Structure formats: C-alpha cells, structure tokens
Amino acid sequence: MNIVELGPEVSLERNLEQSTEKERETVGAIVAKIREKGDDGLRELTELYDGARLDSFFVTPQEMEEAYRDFSDKSLKALRRAMANIRSFHEKQIRQSWITTQEDGTMLGQKITPLDRAGVYVPGGKAAYPSTIMMNVIPAQTAGVEDIVMTSPPDADGKLTPGVLVTAAELGVSRILKAGGAQAVAALAYGTETVPRVDKITGPGNIFVALAKREVFGQVDIDMIAGPSEIVVLADETTSPDLAAADLISQAEHDEMSSAVLVTTSRYVAEQTKAEVDKQLETLPKKDIAAASLCHHGAIYLADSMTQAVEAVNQLAGEHLELLVEDPHALLGRIRHAGAIFLGPYSSEPVGDYMAGPNHVLPTNGTARFSSPLSVDDFTKKSSIISYSRTALEDHAGDIAQIARLEGLEGHARAVERRGKGENG
C-alpha cells in the first residue's frame, strides 16, 4: 500500500476489469441451453462445471438431518442470535398500504404487495456462507414472500456444506437447489420442469453469476450487479493503527480484487497503519489473497484537513465506511455516499457482516452514490390506488382533457369528457 497525498491530480475512481467477450458468450450459451433443454440442460451443466452428477436437484430431508449431526451447538447458537438481530432490524422496514380520502370523494393510496416467489443464490465451493443466506432470506420473509427457492453449487459428491443447509433449515427454507453459476440463475429466471420460475433473484456470485443476472434482468428482477468487496476507513490522529490495519485486512482477504482504503489526516497514522498491515499479514491464513488485494487495489490517502478527507470518502462511495475518528457522530451528517457506515472503534466491519442486524448486501464500485442496501422493500411491489368520485372528475375533466390534447392524445381527452358531461354515469 502506498501513501498518497490527496490533491486535484489524484483520481479516486475505482477501475475494475470488465468481463471478457468470451465470458459473455459463455453465459449467453448457458442461459440459452437452460431455456431450451430445461432439466436436462441443468443436469449436464452441473456435471460439466461442478463435477456432480445429480439424481435429484433438490436437497433431501435426509441430507438436512445429516447436516445437523455434523454441526456444532456453538455454531448453531451463534446463528440463531444473528438471525434474531437481523430479523428485528428488518421488521422495522415494513411498510403499510395506505389510503387517503378528500372532501370531494376522491380516494388515493398505495397498496404494498410482497413478491410471490424469490430466488436466493448462495456461493458454494469450499466455502460456506451462512451470512449470505440470512441477509437474503430474512428480508424476503419479513416482506411476506411465501415461496423462497435457494440455490448453491454442490461439491463433486453432489453435497452442500452443513453450514449452508443448517442455516437454510433454521430459516424454514425447504427448497434448496443443488446448482450454481449461470445455469442456476437461468433456471430460476425461466424455470424448468423441476425448478420453479421466480420473480426476483438476489445473492452474490462470481463473474458468471453476475453476467447471468444481467442477462435475465427484465425477465425477472435482480438485486444488483455486485462487485468485489470494499472498505474505506476514515482516520484522524486518535485512530489506533493496529485497529485500522486489522479492518483493512478483514476486507482484503475476501478476494484479490477487493479494495481496502485508508483516508487520514495524520501522517503518523498513515505510516504506522502501513507498517501494521505488513506485520499482521504475516500470520494471516489468506495472506496471498489479502496481499494481492492491498497491493493492486489498496491505498492510503493523506488529507490536509478533515474537510478534504470527508470529501474523498464521499467520492469513493465505498461499500463499507468506518469512521475511526475521535467523534464519529459529529461527522455522520457530512457523509453522503456509503453502503454502510460504522461509527467508532467497537463497530468493526465484521460486526455488520454477521451480527448487528442491518443488511450486508451493499452497493459496490461507487454505486452507493445512487443505490441502497438490500431491504424489505426489495421484495415488495407497490400499486397505486385511484378512486375518483363524480364530483372530482367533473371538477378536473377540463384540465385533464387540456393536458391530453397538449400531448396529441384525443382519445384520452374524450374518455374523460364523456364522464365529465355525465354520459354513461
């Protein structure tokens, strides 16, 4: 990580490598195969990419029982505590339908309706991601979605990890598809003989999953095209370099493409944090991944004032923003762009990943400028309610017809005028 003094010539834009034409063609071919061959295509592609030949696409009750036998009570207790916190937070996001009435008899309102069916993608392979399941399933359930289909790539034996299965079972998710990659996304989007078609697909994945979500968007809704994880740490002279370094590394270990950035007004903190990062990396199990991330996508920016530092933070619009400063609450109102904001030394980013309650599915790659964390709202749709009385229509008919004719839509004008004149009333 290099220390760079902020100035007009310093670009804070994060330039990620774009997908290749070959990757896009591969995803297009996979989606087309699922649409054409359904279950047969899904079976072939699962064997090709995951090495698993499946007799059944869905996890069986016996597999669920085996998962519980292989899962520790300590882990189960931690999961249940996290679930309670996450559910409590998301319950506060529930919106109610509403209707207003006016003296002329007009009724206007908004009807909130949950989606019928949601699909949740959970990355697989050697890792298990219970937190991904919780953060996607709980807001959907809280919104009132009654049917949730989860999918995750199996290992070569056609199995999913106990952590994934137990988490799903604890949340009451019973339909778990053993498939991954673009083929799983396509199956959820278009449906097969066995896999039901969903209304929305959420959850992270590799480049093929991201491209597949982009390919099927419009056929179904998606949460976002998520990029590699990011953290921005804002520090002043009171910040502990030890803690700042630990938090930077916590995101760098995700992926070689992850971004970890320190913005500080203190040269001492900048230099000591850099030294601490090098020291802490030595004993990190994922040292090579974290080191590559910090080398290619990490940075330490030195600001000449807190005003300049805050402006840099807003330009970065990071997925995770930690305010490791003397008075983080005083700066909160000045933060305009961030996916999640962590205040003070005891609010380390992993607290938000696993336990606090707010959703950890967050906008990346600067999109926090215009988008928000996954929420209950993402699993509902809103319908407007309009009920005019005769009195209200007669009062407004002339203006409505006038605007319609401004747009050259005579049929619109006449439809209102016929009622306004009392015809067919």
CSV table of C-alpha atoms in Angstrom, one decimal:
chain,number,residue,atom,x,y,z
A,1,MET,CA,0.0,0.0,0.0
A,2,ASN,CA,1.4,3.4,-1.0
A,3,ILE,CA,0.8,6.6,0.9
A,4,VAL,CA,-0.6,9.3,-1.5
A,5,GLU,CA,-1.2,12.9,-0.6
A,6,LEU,CA,-4.6,14.0,-1.8
A,7,GLY,CA,-4.8,16.7,-4.4
A,8,PRO,CA,-6.7,17.7,-7.5
A,9,GLU,CA,-4.5,15.4,-9.6
A,10,VAL,CA,-5.3,12.3,-7.6
A,11,SER,CA,-8.1,10.2,-9.1
A,12,LEU,CA,-10.2,8.2,-6.6
A,13,GLU,CA,-12.1,6.4,-9.3
A,14,ARG,CA,-12.0,2.6,-8.9
A,15,ASN,CA,-11.4,1.0,-12.3
A,16,LEU,CA,-12.3,-2.7,-12.3
A,17,GLU,CA,-11.6,-5.1,-15.1
A,18,GLN,CA,-14.6,-5.6,-17.4
A,19,SER,CA,-15.9,-9.0,-18.4
A,20,THR,CA,-14.4,-10.5,-21.5
A,21,GLU,CA,-16.3,-11.3,-24.7
A,22,LYS,CA,-15.6,-15.0,-24.1
A,23,GLU,CA,-17.2,-14.8,-20.6
A,24,ARG,CA,-20.3,-13.0,-22.0
A,25,GLU,CA,-20.6,-15.6,-24.8
A,26,THR,CA,-20.3,-18.5,-22.4
A,27,VAL,CA,-23.0,-17.1,-20.2
A,28,GLY,CA,-25.3,-16.4,-23.2
A,29,ALA,CA,-24.8,-20.0,-24.3
A,30,ILE,CA,-25.6,-21.4,-20.8
A,31,VAL,CA,-28.7,-19.3,-20.5
A,32,ALA,CA,-29.9,-20.4,-23.9
A,33,LYS,CA,-29.3,-24.1,-23.1
A,34,ILE,CA,-31.3,-23.9,-19.9
A,35,ARG,CA,-34.2,-22.2,-21.8
A,36,GLU,CA,-34.0,-24.9,-24.5
A,37,LYS,CA,-33.3,-28.1,-22.5
A,38,GLY,CA,-34.6,-27.3,-19.0
A,39,ASP,CA,-33.8,-30.1,-16.5
A,40,ASP,CA,-31.6,-31.9,-19.0
A,41,GLY,CA,-29.5,-28.8,-19.6
A,42,LEU,CA,-29.2,-28.1,-15.9
A,43,ARG,CA,-28.1,-31.6,-15.2
A,44,GLU,CA,-25.5,-31.5,-18.0
A,45,LEU,CA,-24.1,-28.1,-17.0
A,46,THR,CA,-23.9,-29.1,-13.3
A,47,GLU,CA,-21.8,-32.1,-14.2
A,48,LEU,CA,-19.7,-30.1,-16.5
A,49,TYR,CA,-18.9,-27.2,-14.1
A,50,ASP,CA,-19.3,-28.7,-10.7
A,51,GLY,CA,-18.3,-32.3,-11.4
A,52,ALA,CA,-21.5,-33.5,-9.8
A,53,ARG,CA,-24.0,-35.9,-11.5
A,54,LEU,CA,-27.3,-35.4,-9.7
A,55,ASP,CA,-30.0,-37.9,-9.2
A,56,SER,CA,-32.1,-35.2,-7.5
A,57,PHE,CA,-31.8,-31.4,-8.0
A,58,PHE,CA,-33.1,-30.6,-4.5
A,59,VAL,CA,-31.7,-31.3,-1.1
A,60,THR,CA,-33.4,-34.2,0.6
A,61,PRO,CA,-34.7,-34.4,4.2
A,62,GLN,CA,-32.0,-37.0,4.9
A,63,GLU,CA,-29.3,-34.6,3.8
A,64,MET,CA,-30.8,-32.0,6.2
A,65,GLU,CA,-30.6,-34.4,9.1
A,66,GLU,CA,-27.0,-35.3,8.3
A,67,ALA,CA,-26.1,-31.6,8.3
A,68,TYR,CA,-27.4,-31.1,11.8
A,69,ARG,CA,-25.5,-34.1,13.0
A,70,ASP,CA,-22.3,-32.5,11.7
A,71,PHE,CA,-23.0,-29.0,13.0
A,72,SER,CA,-21.8,-27.8,16.4
A,73,ASP,CA,-24.2,-26.4,19.1
A,74,LYS,CA,-21.9,-23.4,19.5
A,75,SER,CA,-22.3,-22.5,15.8
A,76,LEU,CA,-26.0,-23.1,15.9
A,77,LYS,CA,-26.3,-20.8,18.9
A,78,ALA,CA,-24.4,-18.0,17.1
A,79,LEU,CA,-26.5,-18.4,14.0
A,80,ARG,CA,-29.7,-18.1,16.0
A,81,ARG,CA,-28.6,-15.0,17.7
A,82,ALA,CA,-27.6,-13.4,14.4
A,83,MET,CA,-31.0,-14.3,12.9
A,84,ALA,CA,-32.9,-12.7,15.7
A,85,ASN,CA,-30.9,-9.4,15.3
A,86,ILE,CA,-31.3,-9.4,11.5
A,87,ARG,CA,-35.0,-10.1,11.7
A,88,SER,CA,-35.5,-7.4,14.4
A,89,PHE,CA,-33.8,-4.8,12.2
A,90,HIS,CA,-35.7,-5.7,9.0
A,91,GLU,CA,-39.1,-5.8,10.8
A,92,LYS,CA,-38.6,-2.0,11.3
A,93,GLN,CA,-38.6,-1.6,7.5
A,94,ILE,CA,-42.0,-3.0,6.9
A,95,ARG,CA,-44.3,-0.5,5.1
A,96,GLN,CA,-48.1,-0.5,5.3
A,97,SER,CA,-50.6,0.1,2.5
A,98,TRP,CA,-52.3,3.4,2.8
A,99,ILE,CA,-55.3,5.3,1.5
A,100,THR,CA,-56.3,9.0,1.9
A,101,THR,CA,-59.7,10.5,1.2
A,102,GLN,CA,-60.7,14.0,0.2
A,103,GLU,CA,-63.8,16.0,0.7
A,104,ASP,CA,-64.8,15.6,-3.0
A,105,GLY,CA,-64.9,11.8,-2.5
A,106,THR,CA,-61.5,11.1,-4.1
A,107,MET,CA,-59.6,8.2,-2.7
A,108,LEU,CA,-55.9,7.8,-3.4
A,109,GLY,CA,-53.4,5.4,-2.0
A,110,GLN,CA,-50.7,2.8,-2.3
A,111,LYS,CA,-51.0,-1.0,-2.0
A,112,ILE,CA,-47.9,-2.9,-0.8
A,113,THR,CA,-47.8,-6.5,-2.1
A,114,PRO,CA,-45.0,-9.0,-1.5
A,115,LEU,CA,-43.5,-10.9,-4.4
A,116,ASP,CA,-44.9,-14.3,-4.9
A,117,ARG,CA,-41.5,-16.1,-5.2
A,118,ALA,CA,-37.9,-15.2,-4.7
A,119,GLY,CA,-34.7,-17.0,-5.6
A,120,VAL,CA,-31.6,-16.7,-3.4
A,121,TYR,CA,-28.2,-17.5,-4.8
A,122,VAL,CA,-25.5,-18.7,-2.3
A,123,PRO,CA,-21.9,-19.1,-3.4
A,124,GLY,CA,-20.5,-22.6,-2.8
A,125,GLY,CA,-17.3,-24.5,-3.5
A,126,LYS,CA,-15.0,-25.0,-0.5
A,127,ALA,CA,-16.5,-22.1,1.5
A,128,ALA,CA,-19.8,-21.8,3.3
A,129,TYR,CA,-21.7,-18.6,3.6
A,130,PRO,CA,-24.5,-18.8,6.2
A,131,SER,CA,-24.5,-15.0,6.4
A,132,THR,CA,-25.4,-14.7,2.8
A,133,ILE,CA,-28.4,-16.9,3.4
A,134,MET,CA,-29.6,-14.9,6.4
A,135,MET,CA,-29.2,-11.5,4.7
A,136,ASN,CA,-31.2,-12.5,1.7
A,137,VAL,CA,-33.8,-14.8,3.1
A,138,ILE,CA,-34.8,-12.8,6.2
A,139,PRO,CA,-35.8,-9.6,4.4
A,140,ALA,CA,-37.7,-11.6,1.9
A,141,GLN,CA,-39.6,-13.4,4.6
A,142,THR,CA,-40.2,-10.2,6.5
A,143,ALA,CA,-41.7,-8.7,3.4
A,144,GLY,CA,-44.1,-11.6,3.2
A,145,VAL,CA,-42.7,-13.6,0.4
A,146,GLU,CA,-44.2,-17.1,0.9
A,147,ASP,CA,-42.1,-19.1,-1.5
A,148,ILE,CA,-38.3,-18.9,-1.4
A,149,VAL,CA,-36.0,-21.1,-3.6
A,150,MET,CA,-32.4,-21.2,-2.6
A,151,THR,CA,-29.6,-22.4,-4.9
A,152,SER,CA,-26.0,-23.2,-4.3
A,153,PRO,CA,-23.3,-25.1,-6.2
A,154,PRO,CA,-22.7,-28.6,-4.9
A,155,ASP,CA,-19.3,-30.4,-4.5
A,156,ALA,CA,-18.3,-33.3,-6.7
A,157,ASP,CA,-20.4,-35.6,-4.5
A,158,GLY,CA,-23.5,-33.5,-5.0
A,159,LYS,CA,-23.5,-32.2,-1.4
A,160,LEU,CA,-23.8,-28.8,0.2
A,161,THR,CA,-21.9,-27.9,3.4
A,162,PRO,CA,-23.6,-28.4,6.7
A,163,GLY,CA,-23.4,-24.6,7.4
A,164,VAL,CA,-25.4,-23.8,4.4
A,165,LEU,CA,-28.0,-26.5,5.0
A,166,VAL,CA,-28.5,-25.8,8.7
A,167,THR,CA,-28.8,-22.1,8.2
A,168,ALA,CA,-31.5,-22.6,5.5
A,169,ALA,CA,-33.3,-25.1,7.7
A,170,GLU,CA,-33.3,-22.8,10.7
A,171,LEU,CA,-35.0,-20.1,8.5
A,172,GLY,CA,-37.5,-22.6,7.2
A,173,VAL,CA,-36.2,-22.7,3.6
A,174,SER,CA,-37.0,-26.2,2.4
A,175,ARG,CA,-36.5,-25.9,-1.4
A,176,ILE,CA,-32.7,-25.9,-1.9
A,177,LEU,CA,-31.5,-26.4,-5.5
A,178,LYS,CA,-28.1,-28.0,-5.9
A,179,ALA,CA,-26.8,-25.9,-8.8
A,180,GLY,CA,-24.5,-22.9,-9.2
A,181,GLY,CA,-23.2,-20.5,-11.8
A,182,ALA,CA,-25.1,-19.0,-14.7
A,183,GLN,CA,-27.1,-22.2,-15.1
A,184,ALA,CA,-28.7,-21.8,-11.7
A,185,VAL,CA,-29.5,-18.2,-12.4
A,186,ALA,CA,-31.1,-19.1,-15.7
A,187,ALA,CA,-33.1,-22.0,-14.1
A,188,LEU,CA,-34.5,-19.6,-11.5
A,189,ALA,CA,-35.3,-16.9,-14.1
A,190,TYR,CA,-37.0,-19.1,-16.8
A,191,GLY,CA,-38.0,-22.2,-14.8
A,192,THR,CA,-37.5,-25.8,-15.8
A,193,GLU,CA,-39.6,-29.0,-15.4
A,194,THR,CA,-38.4,-29.2,-11.8
A,195,VAL,CA,-37.3,-25.7,-10.9
A,196,PRO,CA,-40.0,-23.1,-10.4
A,197,ARG,CA,-39.6,-19.7,-12.0
A,198,VAL,CA,-39.1,-16.9,-9.5
A,199,ASP,CA,-39.9,-13.2,-9.6
A,200,LYS,CA,-36.6,-11.9,-8.3
A,201,ILE,CA,-33.0,-13.3,-7.9
A,202,THR,CA,-30.7,-12.0,-5.1
A,203,GLY,CA,-27.3,-13.0,-3.8
A,204,PRO,CA,-23.7,-12.6,-4.8
A,205,GLY,CA,-21.5,-14.8,-7.0
A,206,ASN,CA,-18.6,-14.8,-9.4
A,207,ILE,CA,-18.4,-13.1,-12.8
A,208,PHE,CA,-20.6,-15.7,-14.5
A,209,VAL,CA,-23.3,-15.3,-11.9
A,210,ALA,CA,-23.1,-11.5,-12.3
A,211,LEU,CA,-23.3,-11.7,-16.1
A,212,ALA,CA,-26.2,-14.2,-15.9
A,213,LYS,CA,-28.1,-11.9,-13.6
A,214,ARG,CA,-27.6,-9.1,-16.1
A,215,GLU,CA,-28.7,-11.3,-18.9
A,216,VAL,CA,-32.0,-12.3,-17.3
A,217,PHE,CA,-32.9,-8.9,-15.9
A,218,GLY,CA,-36.2,-7.9,-17.3
A,219,GLN,CA,-37.4,-11.4,-17.3
A,220,VAL,CA,-37.0,-11.3,-13.5
A,221,ASP,CA,-35.9,-8.6,-11.2
A,222,ILE,CA,-32.4,-8.7,-9.6
A,223,ASP,CA,-30.9,-7.1,-6.5
A,224,MET,CA,-27.8,-5.6,-8.0
A,225,ILE,CA,-24.6,-6.5,-10.0
A,226,ALA,CA,-22.3,-6.7,-7.0
A,227,GLY,CA,-18.6,-6.2,-7.4
A,228,PRO,CA,-15.7,-7.2,-5.1
A,229,SER,CA,-15.9,-6.1,-1.5
A,230,GLU,CA,-14.7,-2.7,-0.4
A,231,ILE,CA,-13.8,-0.9,2.8
A,232,VAL,CA,-12.9,2.8,3.4
A,233,VAL,CA,-11.5,3.7,6.8
A,234,LEU,CA,-11.5,7.4,7.8
A,235,ALA,CA,-8.9,8.1,10.5
A,236,ASP,CA,-7.6,11.0,12.4
A,237,GLU,CA,-4.7,11.4,14.8
A,238,THR,CA,-6.6,9.5,17.6
A,239,THR,CA,-7.0,6.3,15.5
A,240,SER,CA,-5.3,3.1,16.5
A,241,PRO,CA,-3.1,2.0,13.6
A,242,ASP,CA,-3.5,-1.6,14.9
A,243,LEU,CA,-7.3,-1.5,14.5
A,244,ALA,CA,-7.2,0.4,11.2
A,245,ALA,CA,-4.9,-2.3,9.7
A,246,ALA,CA,-7.0,-5.1,11.0
A,247,ASP,CA,-10.1,-3.7,9.5
A,248,LEU,CA,-8.4,-3.1,6.1
A,249,ILE,CA,-7.2,-6.7,6.1
A,250,SER,CA,-10.6,-8.0,7.0
A,251,GLN,CA,-11.9,-7.0,3.6
A,252,ALA,CA,-8.7,-7.6,1.6
A,253,GLU,CA,-8.9,-11.3,2.5
A,254,HIS,CA,-12.1,-11.7,0.6
A,255,ASP,CA,-10.7,-11.5,-2.9
A,256,GLU,CA,-7.7,-10.3,-4.9
A,257,MET,CA,-10.0,-7.7,-6.4
A,258,SER,CA,-11.2,-6.4,-3.1
A,259,SER,CA,-10.4,-2.8,-2.2
A,260,ALA,CA,-9.2,-1.5,1.2
A,261,VAL,CA,-8.5,2.2,1.5
A,262,LEU,CA,-7.4,4.4,4.4
A,263,VAL,CA,-8.1,8.1,4.3
A,264,THR,CA,-6.4,10.0,7.2
A,265,THR,CA,-5.4,13.5,8.2
A,266,SER,CA,-2.4,12.1,10.2
A,267,ARG,CA,0.9,11.1,8.5
A,268,TYR,CA,1.9,9.2,11.6
A,269,VAL,CA,-1.3,7.1,11.5
A,270,ALA,CA,-0.8,6.6,7.7
A,271,GLU,CA,2.8,5.3,8.2
A,272,GLN,CA,2.0,3.2,11.3
A,273,THR,CA,-1.0,1.6,9.7
A,274,LYS,CA,1.0,0.7,6.6
A,275,ALA,CA,3.6,-1.0,8.9
A,276,GLU,CA,0.8,-2.8,10.9
A,277,VAL,CA,-0.7,-4.1,7.7
A,278,ASP,CA,2.6,-5.7,6.7
A,279,LYS,CA,3.0,-7.1,10.2
A,280,GLN,CA,-0.5,-8.6,10.5
A,281,LEU,CA,-0.4,-10.1,7.0
A,282,GLU,CA,2.4,-12.4,8.1
A,283,THR,CA,0.2,-14.6,10.2
A,284,LEU,CA,-3.0,-14.4,8.1
A,285,PRO,CA,-4.1,-17.7,6.6
A,286,LYS,CA,-5.2,-16.0,3.4
A,287,LYS,CA,-2.1,-13.9,3.3
A,288,ASP,CA,-1.6,-14.2,-0.5
A,289,ILE,CA,-5.1,-13.1,-1.4
A,290,ALA,CA,-5.0,-10.2,1.1
A,291,ALA,CA,-1.6,-9.1,0.0
A,292,ALA,CA,-2.6,-9.1,-3.7
A,293,SER,CA,-5.7,-7.1,-2.9
A,294,LEU,CA,-3.8,-4.5,-0.9
A,295,CYS,CA,-1.1,-4.2,-3.5
A,296,HIS,CA,-3.3,-3.7,-6.5
A,297,HIS,CA,-6.5,-2.2,-5.1
A,298,GLY,CA,-5.4,-0.8,-1.7
A,299,ALA,CA,-4.3,2.7,-0.9
A,300,ILE,CA,-3.6,5.2,2.0
A,301,TYR,CA,-4.6,8.7,1.2
A,302,LEU,CA,-3.2,11.6,3.3
A,303,ALA,CA,-5.5,14.6,3.6
A,304,ASP,CA,-4.5,18.1,4.7
A,305,SER,CA,-7.8,18.6,6.6
A,306,MET,CA,-10.9,16.6,7.7
A,307,THR,CA,-13.0,18.5,5.2
A,308,GLN,CA,-10.8,17.2,2.4
A,309,ALA,CA,-10.8,13.7,3.9
A,310,VAL,CA,-14.6,13.6,4.1
A,311,GLU,CA,-14.9,14.8,0.6
A,312,ALA,CA,-12.6,12.0,-0.5
A,313,VAL,CA,-14.7,9.5,1.4
A,314,ASN,CA,-17.8,10.7,-0.4
A,315,GLN,CA,-16.1,10.5,-3.8
A,316,LEU,CA,-15.1,6.9,-3.0
A,317,ALA,CA,-18.7,6.0,-2.1
A,318,GLY,CA,-17.5,2.8,-0.5
A,319,GLU,CA,-19.5,-0.3,0.3
A,320,HIS,CA,-18.3,-0.2,3.9
A,321,LEU,CA,-17.2,3.0,5.6
A,322,GLU,CA,-15.6,3.1,9.1
A,323,LEU,CA,-15.4,6.4,10.9
A,324,LEU,CA,-12.4,5.6,13.2
A,325,VAL,CA,-12.1,9.1,14.5
A,326,GLU,CA,-12.4,10.9,17.8
A,327,ASP,CA,-16.0,11.9,17.4
A,328,PRO,CA,-17.6,9.8,14.6
A,329,HIS,CA,-21.1,11.0,15.4
A,330,ALA,CA,-20.1,14.6,14.6
A,331,LEU,CA,-19.1,13.5,11.1
A,332,LEU,CA,-22.1,11.3,10.3
A,333,GLY,CA,-24.2,14.2,8.8
A,334,ARG,CA,-21.4,15.0,6.4
A,335,ILE,CA,-21.3,11.5,4.9
A,336,ARG,CA,-23.4,11.4,1.7
A,337,HIS,CA,-22.3,8.2,-0.1
A,338,ALA,CA,-21.6,4.9,1.6
A,339,GLY,CA,-23.3,1.5,1.7
A,340,ALA,CA,-23.0,1.0,5.5
A,341,ILE,CA,-21.4,3.4,8.0
A,342,PHE,CA,-19.7,2.1,11.1
A,343,LEU,CA,-19.2,4.5,13.9
A,344,GLY,CA,-16.3,4.2,16.4
A,345,PRO,CA,-13.6,1.6,17.4
A,346,TYR,CA,-16.1,-1.0,18.5
A,347,SER,CA,-18.1,-1.1,15.3
A,348,SER,CA,-15.7,-3.1,13.2
A,349,GLU,CA,-17.0,-4.1,9.7
A,350,PRO,CA,-17.4,-7.8,10.6
A,351,VAL,CA,-20.0,-6.8,13.2
A,352,GLY,CA,-22.2,-5.7,10.3
A,353,ASP,CA,-21.3,-8.7,8.2
A,354,TYR,CA,-22.7,-11.2,10.8
A,355,MET,CA,-24.4,-9.9,13.9
A,356,ALA,CA,-25.6,-6.3,14.2
A,357,GLY,CA,-28.8,-6.6,12.0
A,358,PRO,CA,-28.5,-4.2,9.1
A,359,ASN,CA,-28.2,-6.0,5.7
A,360,HIS,CA,-24.7,-6.7,4.4
A,361,VAL,CA,-25.8,-6.9,0.8
A,362,LEU,CA,-24.5,-3.4,-0.2
A,363,PRO,CA,-23.8,-1.3,-3.3
A,364,THR,CA,-20.2,-1.6,-4.5
A,365,ASN,CA,-17.9,0.1,-7.1
A,366,GLY,CA,-19.1,3.6,-6.3
A,367,THR,CA,-22.8,2.8,-6.8
A,368,ALA,CA,-23.6,3.9,-3.2
A,369,ARG,CA,-23.9,7.3,-4.9
A,370,PHE,CA,-27.4,6.2,-6.0
A,371,SER,CA,-28.3,2.9,-4.5
A,372,SER,CA,-29.0,1.3,-1.1
A,373,PRO,CA,-28.5,-1.9,0.9
A,374,LEU,CA,-30.8,-4.8,0.3
A,375,SER,CA,-34.0,-4.4,2.3
A,376,VAL,CA,-37.6,-5.5,2.8
A,377,ASP,CA,-38.6,-3.0,0.1
A,378,ASP,CA,-36.7,-5.1,-2.5
A,379,PHE,CA,-39.1,-8.0,-2.0
A,380,THR,CA,-42.3,-6.0,-2.4
A,381,LYS,CA,-44.0,-4.1,-5.2
A,382,LYS,CA,-46.2,-1.1,-4.9
A,383,SER,CA,-49.5,-0.5,-6.7
A,384,SER,CA,-51.2,2.9,-6.9
A,385,ILE,CA,-54.8,3.2,-5.9
A,386,ILE,CA,-57.1,5.8,-7.6
A,387,SER,CA,-60.8,6.2,-6.9
A,388,TYR,CA,-62.4,9.4,-8.2
A,389,SER,CA,-65.9,10.5,-7.4
A,390,ARG,CA,-68.2,12.0,-10.0
A,391,THR,CA,-67.8,15.4,-8.4
A,392,ALA,CA,-64.0,15.2,-8.5
A,393,LEU,CA,-64.0,14.0,-12.2
A,394,GLU,CA,-66.3,16.8,-13.3
A,395,ASP,CA,-64.0,19.3,-11.5
A,396,HIS,CA,-60.8,18.0,-13.1
A,397,ALA,CA,-62.1,16.9,-16.5
A,398,GLY,CA,-61.4,20.1,-18.3
A,399,ASP,CA,-57.8,20.3,-17.1
A,400,ILE,CA,-57.2,16.6,-17.8
A,401,ALA,CA,-58.5,16.9,-21.4
A,402,GLN,CA,-56.4,20.0,-21.9
A,403,ILE,CA,-53.2,18.2,-21.0
A,404,ALA,CA,-54.2,15.2,-23.1
A,405,ARG,CA,-54.6,17.4,-26.2
A,406,LEU,CA,-51.2,19.0,-25.5
A,407,GLU,CA,-49.8,15.5,-25.9
A,408,GLY,CA,-51.9,14.9,-29.0
A,409,LEU,CA,-54.0,12.2,-27.3
A,410,GLU,CA,-57.6,13.0,-28.3
A,411,GLY,CA,-58.8,9.6,-27.2
A,412,HIS,CA,-57.6,10.3,-23.6
A,413,ALA,CA,-59.4,13.7,-23.6
A,414,ARG,CA,-62.7,12.2,-24.9
A,415,ALA,CA,-62.6,9.3,-22.4
A,416,VAL,CA,-62.6,11.9,-19.6
A,417,GLU,CA,-65.0,14.3,-21.2
A,418,ARG,CA,-67.7,11.7,-21.7
A,419,ARG,CA,-67.7,11.1,-18.0
A,420,GLY,CA,-67.4,14.8,-17.2
A,421,LYS,CA,-70.5,15.5,-19.2
A,422,GLY,CA,-72.4,12.9,-17.2
A,423,GLU,CA,-72.6,10.4,-20.1
A,424,ASN,CA,-72.8,6.8,-19.0
A,425,GLY,CA,-72.8,7.9,-15.4
